[in-house]
Amino acid sequence: MTTTKARSYAAHNATAPLAPLTIDRREPTPTDVEIEILYCGVCHSDLHTARSEWPGTLYPCVPGHEIVGRVTRVGDGVKRFKSGDLVAVGCMVDSCRTCPSCQAGLEQYCHAFPTLTYNGPDKFLGGHTFGGYSTSIVVDEAFVLRVPAGLDLAATAPLLCAGITTYSPLRHWKVGPNMKVGIVGLGGLGHMAVKFARAFGAQVVLFTTSPGKVADGLRLGAHEVVISKEAGAMRKHLASFDFILDAVSAPHDINTYLSLLKLDGTLTLVGAPGEPLPVAAFNLLLPRRNFAGSAIGGIRETQEMLDFCAAHHITADIELIPIQHINEAWERLLKQDVKYRFVIDMASLKAG
Ligand code: NAP
Ligand code: ZN
Ligand code: ZN
């Protein structure tokens, strides 16, 4: 198969800094869209993967699954996109398309496992897929999203993972008016969750370990911000929440949050620390609480989320960086020091 070259930044092992790497992209097949990447968000999953905090990382690893770009070429059979269109790609670039999950528009739960944008099997070129820390990508049109007019492009990139990963569970558990909703952790996912929960009409309480984020939490839409290390402030909220979304990237005490749920309340994990989180049985038994999880969102719902964001003027709060600053950005992510998503300006990779 013929290929074209793209520039990228890659991790070559679990500890080395990301460094430049030239990679191959396939020539567009009849159903493919070739995209010049303009912006790519920096998700904590990039770091979990590249640092082998989750099992199964293949090297070299080119992370990045919050991609916004411009179409440069399309295959003969592509119907929905043309050269020049502004488009986006999230965490998946393919799935089996036939299993019940895929047919229900829930490709993220594909029974054969979706092909992830990076670190998935590349059925065209062999080896594994390379993500958005690169100048271009080629994706089947079925997994390409349309960027609605009027959205700031750099601030839209994080919607493709942080946005959909929080929008989907808030919709699934029907968050809305008359619901008391907790968001745990004000990072990339957490800050989008605060914005969406507020836009859906809920009473929003943010839990943070960082006293320096209280003012931002309120500005982003929380009605109240609780410093989770203050036991007295936590006790005030015992058994009072309908729903809590936990977006924390590191091991932490989940039982504290379970005890804040009221009868039939649900705590949903979207954060994905590498180690197990112990759950005390009685925190679930009494009073009949639910502990759940949720992964990203399907393609149809991702488009719905982008359209909702355009209609409600919602995007991420970002720090735009040149790709040469990526290693420093990852160090800051580990220190909970991000406001609230790093986005790579890919012009820096084309120039450098
Ligand atoms: P992030 O921007 O680094 O934010 C994580 C936040 O968690 C931090 O800002 C901090 O908030 C809190 N936190 C970090 N370490 C903590 C600790 N030791 N104890 C308590 N709180 C801590 O990360 P992200 O990109 O939003 O991703 C969050 C998690 O979701 C990651 O594990 C990521 O892999 C996962 N994820 C899952 C999905 C999915 O499909 N389910 C999709 C994308 C990402 P405060 O400073 O406010 O405490
Ligand atoms: Zn992500
Ligand atoms: Zn499937």
PDB file of N, CA and C in Angstrom, residues 243-325:
ATOM      1  N   PHE A 243     -26.346  11.901  41.717  1.00  0.00           N
ATOM      2  CA  PHE A 243     -25.377  11.383  40.748  1.00  0.00           C
ATOM      3  C   PHE A 243     -24.025  12.051  41.002  1.00  0.00           C
ATOM      4  N   ILE A 244     -22.970  11.251  40.908  1.00  0.00           N
ATOM      5  CA  ILE A 244     -21.600  11.796  41.021  1.00  0.00           C
ATOM      6  C   ILE A 244     -20.772  11.222  39.875  1.00  0.00           C
ATOM      7  N   LEU A 245     -20.039  12.091  39.186  1.00  0.00           N
ATOM      8  CA  LEU A 245     -19.142  11.658  38.122  1.00  0.00           C
ATOM      9  C   LEU A 245     -17.705  11.838  38.618  1.00  0.00           C
ATOM     10  N   ASP A 246     -16.948  10.755  38.633  1.00  0.00           N
ATOM     11  CA  ASP A 246     -15.581  10.782  39.168  1.00  0.00           C
ATOM     12  C   ASP A 246     -14.582  10.782  38.011  1.00  0.00           C
ATOM     13  N   ALA A 247     -13.860  11.883  37.858  1.00  0.00           N
ATOM     14  CA  ALA A 247     -12.940  12.054  36.725  1.00  0.00           C
ATOM     15  C   ALA A 247     -11.491  12.166  37.190  1.00  0.00           C
ATOM     16  N   VAL A 248     -11.166  11.425  38.239  1.00  0.00           N
ATOM     17  CA  VAL A 248      -9.824  11.517  38.830  1.00  0.00           C
ATOM     18  C   VAL A 248      -8.883  10.509  38.163  1.00  0.00           C
ATOM     19  N   SER A 249      -7.669  10.953  37.877  1.00  0.00           N
ATOM     20  CA  SER A 249      -6.717  10.133  37.117  1.00  0.00           C
ATOM     21  C   SER A 249      -5.836   9.241  37.981  1.00  0.00           C
ATOM     22  N   ALA A 250      -5.883   9.414  39.306  1.00  0.00           N
ATOM     23  CA  ALA A 250      -4.958   8.686  40.193  1.00  0.00           C
ATOM     24  C   ALA A 250      -5.756   7.921  41.252  1.00  0.00           C
ATOM     25  N   PRO A 251      -5.138   6.926  41.907  1.00  0.00           N
ATOM     26  CA  PRO A 251      -5.839   6.201  42.971  1.00  0.00           C
ATOM     27  C   PRO A 251      -6.314   7.172  44.050  1.00  0.00           C
ATOM     28  N   HIS A 252      -7.535   6.960  44.559  1.00  0.00           N
ATOM     29  CA  HIS A 252      -8.080   7.821  45.611  1.00  0.00           C
ATOM     30  C   HIS A 252      -9.202   7.057  46.298  1.00  0.00           C
ATOM     31  N   ASP A 253      -9.698   7.586  47.415  1.00  0.00           N
ATOM     32  CA  ASP A 253     -10.689   6.845  48.207  1.00  0.00           C
ATOM     33  C   ASP A 253     -12.093   7.061  47.649  1.00  0.00           C
ATOM     34  N   ILE A 254     -12.589   6.018  46.986  1.00  0.00           N
ATOM     35  CA  ILE A 254     -13.889   6.073  46.337  1.00  0.00           C
ATOM     36  C   ILE A 254     -15.025   6.021  47.370  1.00  0.00           C
ATOM     37  N   ASN A 255     -14.724   5.428  48.524  1.00  0.00           N
ATOM     38  CA  ASN A 255     -15.769   5.244  49.551  1.00  0.00           C
ATOM     39  C   ASN A 255     -16.300   6.569  50.077  1.00  0.00           C
ATOM     40  N   THR A 256     -15.430   7.558  50.149  1.00  0.00           N
ATOM     41  CA  THR A 256     -15.858   8.885  50.583  1.00  0.00           C
ATOM     42  C   THR A 256     -16.992   9.386  49.698  1.00  0.00           C
ATOM     43  N   TYR A 257     -16.866   9.136  48.393  1.00  0.00           N
ATOM     44  CA  TYR A 257     -17.872   9.647  47.455  1.00  0.00           C
ATOM     45  C   TYR A 257     -19.116   8.778  47.437  1.00  0.00           C
ATOM     46  N   LEU A 258     -18.941   7.459  47.596  1.00  0.00           N
ATOM     47  CA  LEU A 258     -20.133   6.585  47.679  1.00  0.00           C
ATOM     48  C   LEU A 258     -21.016   7.024  48.841  1.00  0.00           C
ATOM     49  N   SER A 259     -20.389   7.413  49.946  1.00  0.00           N
ATOM     50  CA  SER A 259     -21.183   7.777  51.130  1.00  0.00           C
ATOM     51  C   SER A 259     -21.950   9.094  50.919  1.00  0.00           C
ATOM     52  N   LEU A 260     -21.647   9.807  49.876  1.00  0.00           N
ATOM     53  CA  LEU A 260     -22.374  11.058  49.600  1.00  0.00           C
ATOM     54  C   LEU A 260     -23.639  10.822  48.766  1.00  0.00           C
ATOM     55  N   LEU A 261     -23.818   9.575  48.254  1.00  0.00           N
ATOM     56  CA  LEU A 261     -24.993   9.287  47.415  1.00  0.00           C
ATOM     57  C   LEU A 261     -26.223   9.030  48.275  1.00  0.00           C
ATOM     58  N   LYS A 262     -27.381   9.496  47.814  1.00  0.00           N
ATOM     59  CA  LYS A 262     -28.616   9.158  48.506  1.00  0.00           C
ATOM     60  C   LYS A 262     -29.166   7.823  47.982  1.00  0.00           C
ATOM     61  N   LEU A 263     -30.318   7.409  48.480  1.00  0.00           N
ATOM     62  CA  LEU A 263     -30.938   6.149  48.054  1.00  0.00           C
ATOM     63  C   LEU A 263     -31.011   6.092  46.529  1.00  0.00           C
ATOM     64  N   ASP A 264     -30.528   5.000  45.965  1.00  0.00           N
ATOM     65  CA  ASP A 264     -30.547   4.774  44.519  1.00  0.00           C
ATOM     66  C   ASP A 264     -29.661   5.737  43.723  1.00  0.00           C
ATOM     67  N   GLY A 265     -28.839   6.496  44.407  1.00  0.00           N
ATOM     68  CA  GLY A 265     -27.914   7.387  43.701  1.00  0.00           C
ATOM     69  C   GLY A 265     -26.823   6.581  43.004  1.00  0.00           C
ATOM     70  N   THR A 266     -26.173   7.200  42.031  1.00  0.00           N
ATOM     71  CA  THR A 266     -25.153   6.509  41.224  1.00  0.00           C
ATOM     72  C   THR A 266     -23.846   7.287  41.198  1.00  0.00           C
ATOM     73  N   LEU A 267     -22.760   6.561  41.450  1.00  0.00           N
ATOM     74  CA  LEU A 267     -21.413   7.106  41.267  1.00  0.00           C
ATOM     75  C   LEU A 267     -20.836   6.464  40.016  1.00  0.00           C
ATOM     76  N   THR A 268     -20.523   7.258  39.012  1.00  0.00           N
ATOM     77  CA  THR A 268     -19.978   6.730  37.759  1.00  0.00           C
ATOM     78  C   THR A 268     -18.527   7.146  37.603  1.00  0.00           C
ATOM     79  N   LEU A 269     -17.682   6.163  37.367  1.00  0.00           N
ATOM     80  CA  LEU A 269     -16.261   6.414  37.141  1.00  0.00           C
ATOM     81  C   LEU A 269     -16.022   6.679  35.672  1.00  0.00           C
ATOM     82  N   VAL A 270     -15.370   7.775  35.362  1.00  0.00           N
ATOM     83  CA  VAL A 270     -14.786   7.918  34.027  1.00  0.00           C
ATOM     84  C   VAL A 270     -13.267   7.978  34.137  1.00  0.00           C
ATOM     85  N   GLY A 271     -12.769   8.415  35.281  1.00  0.00           N
ATOM     86  CA  GLY A 271     -11.332   8.375  35.542  1.00  0.00           C
ATOM     87  C   GLY A 271     -10.860   6.928  35.517  1.00  0.00           C
ATOM     88  N   ALA A 272      -9.624   6.720  35.087  1.00  0.00           N
ATOM     89  CA  ALA A 272      -9.151   5.347  34.866  1.00  0.00           C
ATOM     90  C   ALA A 272      -7.753   5.127  35.438  1.00  0.00           C
ATOM     91  N   PRO A 273      -7.604   5.250  36.777  1.00  0.00           N
ATOM     92  CA  PRO A 273      -6.292   4.962  37.354  1.00  0.00           C
ATOM     93  C   PRO A 273      -5.885   3.516  37.058  1.00  0.00           C
ATOM     94  N   GLY A 274      -4.600   3.277  36.960  1.00  0.00           N
ATOM     95  CA  GLY A 274      -4.115   1.947  36.615  1.00  0.00           C
ATOM     96  C   GLY A 274      -4.373   0.886  37.669  1.00  0.00           C
ATOM     97  N   GLU A 275      -4.516   1.283  38.942  1.00  0.00           N
ATOM     98  CA  GLU A 275      -4.665   0.287  40.020  1.00  0.00           C
ATOM     99  C   GLU A 275      -6.124   0.166  40.449  1.00  0.00           C
ATOM    100  N   PRO A 276      -6.499  -1.003  41.048  1.00  0.00           N
ATOM    101  CA  PRO A 276      -7.876  -1.191  41.531  1.00  0.00           C
ATOM    102  C   PRO A 276      -8.234  -0.194  42.641  1.00  0.00           C
ATOM    103  N   LEU A 277      -9.543   0.128  42.737  1.00  0.00           N
ATOM    104  CA  LEU A 277     -10.025   1.040  43.784  1.00  0.00           C
ATOM    105  C   LEU A 277     -10.867   0.220  44.765  1.00  0.00           C
ATOM    106  N   PRO A 278     -10.441   0.053  46.013  1.00  0.00           N
ATOM    107  CA  PRO A 278     -11.226  -0.755  46.964  1.00  0.00           C
ATOM    108  C   PRO A 278     -12.575  -0.110  47.274  1.00  0.00           C
ATOM    109  N   VAL A 279     -13.623  -0.961  47.336  1.00  0.00           N
ATOM    110  CA  VAL A 279     -14.968  -0.484  47.667  1.00  0.00           C
ATOM    111  C   VAL A 279     -15.445  -1.198  48.930  1.00  0.00           C
ATOM    112  N   ALA A 280     -15.879  -0.460  49.935  1.00  0.00           N
ATOM    113  CA  ALA A 280     -16.415  -1.059  51.157  1.00  0.00           C
ATOM    114  C   ALA A 280     -17.865  -1.459  50.892  1.00  0.00           C
ATOM    115  N   ALA A 281     -18.197  -2.742  51.100  1.00  0.00           N
ATOM    116  CA  ALA A 281     -19.516  -3.258  50.721  1.00  0.00           C
ATOM    117  C   ALA A 281     -20.654  -2.424  51.300  1.00  0.00           C
ATOM    118  N   PHE A 282     -20.541  -2.041  52.564  1.00  0.00           N
ATOM    119  CA  PHE A 282     -21.669  -1.351  53.192  1.00  0.00           C
ATOM    120  C   PHE A 282     -21.914   0.035  52.596  1.00  0.00           C
ATOM    121  N   ASN A 283     -20.918   0.564  51.900  1.00  0.00           N
ATOM    122  CA  ASN A 283     -21.152   1.847  51.219  1.00  0.00           C
ATOM    123  C   ASN A 283     -22.065   1.681  50.006  1.00  0.00           C
ATOM    124  N   LEU A 284     -22.212   0.440  49.531  1.00  0.00           N
ATOM    125  CA  LEU A 284     -23.138   0.182  48.422  1.00  0.00           C
ATOM    126  C   LEU A 284     -24.487  -0.320  48.931  1.00  0.00           C
ATOM    127  N   LEU A 285     -24.421  -1.173  49.976  1.00  0.00           N
ATOM    128  CA  LEU A 285     -25.653  -1.821  50.467  1.00  0.00           C
ATOM    129  C   LEU A 285     -26.651  -0.814  51.029  1.00  0.00           C
ATOM    130  N   LEU A 286     -26.114   0.113  51.797  1.00  0.00           N
ATOM    131  CA  LEU A 286     -26.985   1.055  52.509  1.00  0.00           C
ATOM    132  C   LEU A 286     -26.639   2.480  52.120  1.00  0.00           C
ATOM    133  N   PRO A 287     -27.528   3.219  51.548  1.00  0.00           N
ATOM    134  CA  PRO A 287     -28.871   2.847  51.106  1.00  0.00           C
ATOM    135  C   PRO A 287     -28.936   2.578  49.599  1.00  0.00           C
ATOM    136  N   ARG A 288     -28.800   1.303  49.230  1.00  0.00           N
ATOM    137  CA  ARG A 288     -28.968   0.813  47.849  1.00  0.00           C
ATOM    138  C   ARG A 288     -28.358   1.757  46.809  1.00  0.00           C
ATOM    139  N   ARG A 289     -27.015   1.800  46.819  1.00  0.00           N
ATOM    140  CA  ARG A 289     -26.341   2.718  45.894  1.00  0.00           C
ATOM    141  C   ARG A 289     -25.791   1.969  44.674  1.00  0.00           C
ATOM    142  N   ASN A 290     -25.562   2.709  43.594  1.00  0.00           N
ATOM    143  CA  ASN A 290     -25.017   2.134  42.357  1.00  0.00           C
ATOM    144  C   ASN A 290     -23.603   2.651  42.116  1.00  0.00           C
ATOM    145  N   PHE A 291     -22.732   1.760  41.683  1.00  0.00           N
ATOM    146  CA  PHE A 291     -21.352   2.136  41.327  1.00  0.00           C
ATOM    147  C   PHE A 291     -21.157   1.702  39.877  1.00  0.00           C
ATOM    148  N   ALA A 292     -20.868   2.641  38.988  1.00  0.00           N
ATOM    149  CA  ALA A 292     -20.883   2.359  37.547  1.00  0.00           C
ATOM    150  C   ALA A 292     -19.645   2.931  36.857  1.00  0.00           C
ATOM    151  N   GLY A 293     -19.527   2.642  35.575  1.00  0.00           N
ATOM    152  CA  GLY A 293     -18.447   3.197  34.767  1.00  0.00           C
ATOM    153  C   GLY A 293     -18.968   3.578  33.401  1.00  0.00           C
ATOM    154  N   SER A 294     -18.192   4.370  32.673  1.00  0.00           N
ATOM    155  CA  SER A 294     -18.603   4.794  31.338  1.00  0.00           C
ATOM    156  C   SER A 294     -17.363   5.106  30.507  1.00  0.00           C
ATOM    157  N   ALA A 295     -17.394   4.719  29.238  1.00  0.00           N
ATOM    158  CA  ALA A 295     -16.254   4.980  28.346  1.00  0.00           C
ATOM    159  C   ALA A 295     -16.693   5.871  27.186  1.00  0.00           C
ATOM    160  N   ILE A 296     -15.926   6.847  26.921  1.00  0.00           N
ATOM    161  CA  ILE A 296     -16.128   7.848  25.845  1.00  0.00           C
ATOM    162  C   ILE A 296     -17.587   7.931  25.388  1.00  0.00           C
ATOM    163  N   GLY A 297     -17.865   7.831  24.090  1.00  0.00           N
ATOM    164  CA  GLY A 297     -19.234   7.885  23.581  1.00  0.00           C
ATOM    165  C   GLY A 297     -19.210   7.443  22.135  1.00  0.00           C
ATOM    166  N   GLY A 298     -20.355   7.062  21.602  1.00  0.00           N
ATOM    167  CA  GLY A 298     -20.426   6.607  20.213  1.00  0.00           C
ATOM    168  C   GLY A 298     -20.299   7.775  19.236  1.00  0.00           C
ATOM    169  N   ILE A 299     -20.170   7.434  17.955  1.00  0.00           N
ATOM    170  CA  ILE A 299     -19.968   8.464  16.926  1.00  0.00           C
ATOM    171  C   ILE A 299     -21.193   9.383  16.824  1.00  0.00           C
ATOM    172  N   ARG A 300     -22.392   8.780  16.833  1.00  0.00           N
ATOM    173  CA  ARG A 300     -23.605   9.596  16.713  1.00  0.00           C
ATOM    174  C   ARG A 300     -23.723  10.565  17.887  1.00  0.00           C
ATOM    175  N   GLU A 301     -23.457  10.063  19.093  1.00  0.00           N
ATOM    176  CA  GLU A 301     -23.563  10.935  20.269  1.00  0.00           C
ATOM    177  C   GLU A 301     -22.452  11.986  20.294  1.00  0.00           C
ATOM    178  N   THR A 302     -21.303  11.644  19.729  1.00  0.00           N
ATOM    179  CA  THR A 302     -20.211  12.632  19.677  1.00  0.00           C
ATOM    180  C   THR A 302     -20.616  13.799  18.773  1.00  0.00           C
ATOM    181  N   GLN A 303     -21.260  13.481  17.643  1.00  0.00           N
ATOM    182  CA  GLN A 303     -21.742  14.574  16.766  1.00  0.00           C
ATOM    183  C   GLN A 303     -22.817  15.394  17.475  1.00  0.00           C
ATOM    184  N   GLU A 304     -23.719  14.687  18.184  1.00  0.00           N
ATOM    185  CA  GLU A 304     -24.774  15.391  18.951  1.00  0.00           C
ATOM    186  C   GLU A 304     -24.137  16.341  19.967  1.00  0.00           C
ATOM    187  N   MET A 305     -23.081  15.867  20.640  1.00  0.00           N
ATOM    188  CA  MET A 305     -22.389  16.690  21.642  1.00  0.00           C
ATOM    189  C   MET A 305     -21.746  17.925  20.997  1.00  0.00           C
ATOM    190  N   LEU A 306     -21.104  17.729  19.833  1.00  0.00           N
ATOM    191  CA  LEU A 306     -20.485  18.879  19.148  1.00  0.00           C
ATOM    192  C   LEU A 306     -21.553  19.901  18.763  1.00  0.00           C
ATOM    193  N   ASP A 307     -22.690  19.423  18.273  1.00  0.00           N
ATOM    194  CA  ASP A 307     -23.769  20.328  17.870  1.00  0.00           C
ATOM    195  C   ASP A 307     -24.351  21.042  19.100  1.00  0.00           C
ATOM    196  N   PHE A 308     -24.465  20.308  20.221  1.00  0.00           N
ATOM    197  CA  PHE A 308     -24.938  20.919  21.465  1.00  0.00           C
ATOM    198  C   PHE A 308     -23.965  22.027  21.898  1.00  0.00           C
ATOM    199  N   CYS A 309     -22.671  21.748  21.794  1.00  0.00           N
ATOM    200  CA  CYS A 309     -21.661  22.738  22.192  1.00  0.00           C
ATOM    201  C   CYS A 309     -21.755  24.000  21.336  1.00  0.00           C
ATOM    202  N   ALA A 310     -21.969  23.803  20.029  1.00  0.00           N
ATOM    203  CA  ALA A 310     -22.084  24.972  19.146  1.00  0.00           C
ATOM    204  C   ALA A 310     -23.325  25.776  19.523  1.00  0.00           C
ATOM    205  N   ALA A 311     -24.436  25.084  19.786  1.00  0.00           N
ATOM    206  CA  ALA A 311     -25.690  25.776  20.101  1.00  0.00           C
ATOM    207  C   ALA A 311     -25.604  26.507  21.444  1.00  0.00           C
ATOM    208  N   HIS A 312     -24.826  25.971  22.389  1.00  0.00           N
ATOM    209  CA  HIS A 312     -24.755  26.553  23.737  1.00  0.00           C
ATOM    210  C   HIS A 312     -23.428  27.264  24.015  1.00  0.00           C
ATOM    211  N   HIS A 313     -22.637  27.464  22.968  1.00  0.00           N
ATOM    212  CA  HIS A 313     -21.364  28.194  23.101  1.00  0.00           C
ATOM    213  C   HIS A 313     -20.473  27.583  24.175  1.00  0.00           C
ATOM    214  N   ILE A 314     -20.318  26.271  24.111  1.00  0.00           N
ATOM    215  CA  ILE A 314     -19.472  25.562  25.075  1.00  0.00           C
ATOM    216  C   ILE A 314     -18.225  25.030  24.360  1.00  0.00           C
ATOM    217  N   THR A 315     -17.052  25.367  24.906  1.00  0.00           N
ATOM    218  CA  THR A 315     -15.807  24.721  24.464  1.00  0.00           C
ATOM    219  C   THR A 315     -14.946  24.525  25.711  1.00  0.00           C
ATOM    220  N   ALA A 316     -13.755  23.979  25.529  1.00  0.00           N
ATOM    221  CA  ALA A 316     -12.851  23.770  26.666  1.00  0.00           C
ATOM    222  C   ALA A 316     -12.088  25.053  26.974  1.00  0.00           C
ATOM    223  N   ASP A 317     -11.647  25.179  28.231  1.00  0.00           N
ATOM    224  CA  ASP A 317     -10.693  26.228  28.605  1.00  0.00           C
ATOM    225  C   ASP A 317      -9.305  25.641  28.375  1.00  0.00           C
ATOM    226  N   ILE A 318      -8.540  26.279  27.524  1.00  0.00           N
ATOM    227  CA  ILE A 318      -7.291  25.618  27.088  1.00  0.00           C
ATOM    228  C   ILE A 318      -6.045  26.470  27.305  1.00  0.00           C
ATOM    229  N   GLU A 319      -4.912  25.777  27.330  1.00  0.00           N
ATOM    230  CA  GLU A 319      -3.593  26.405  27.208  1.00  0.00           C
ATOM    231  C   GLU A 319      -3.003  25.859  25.918  1.00  0.00           C
ATOM    232  N   LEU A 320      -2.811  26.751  24.932  1.00  0.00           N
ATOM    233  CA  LEU A 320      -2.281  26.332  23.631  1.00  0.00           C
ATOM    234  C   LEU A 320      -0.756  26.247  23.721  1.00  0.00           C
ATOM    235  N   ILE A 321      -0.196  25.125  23.303  1.00  0.00           N
ATOM    236  CA  ILE A 321       1.265  24.956  23.395  1.00  0.00           C
ATOM    237  C   ILE A 321       1.845  24.513  22.058  1.00  0.00           C
ATOM    238  N   PRO A 322       3.104  24.886  21.790  1.00  0.00           N
ATOM    239  CA  PRO A 322       3.798  24.257  20.660  1.00  0.00           C
ATOM    240  C   PRO A 322       4.179  22.835  21.062  1.00  0.00           C
ATOM    241  N   ILE A 323       4.299  21.946  20.101  1.00  0.00           N
ATOM    242  CA  ILE A 323       4.550  20.534  20.447  1.00  0.00           C
ATOM    243  C   ILE A 323       5.899  20.354  21.150  1.00  0.00           C
ATOM    244  N   GLN A 324       6.802  21.294  20.937  1.00  0.00           N
ATOM    245  CA  GLN A 324       8.103  21.193  21.598  1.00  0.00           C
ATOM    246  C   GLN A 324       7.974  21.307  23.118  1.00  0.00           C
ATOM    247  N   HIS A 325       6.830  21.773  23.630  1.00  0.00           N
ATOM    248  CA  HIS A 325       6.616  21.884  25.078  1.00  0.00           C
ATOM    249  C   HIS A 325       5.829  20.705  25.661  1.00  0.00           C
TER     250      HIS A 325
END
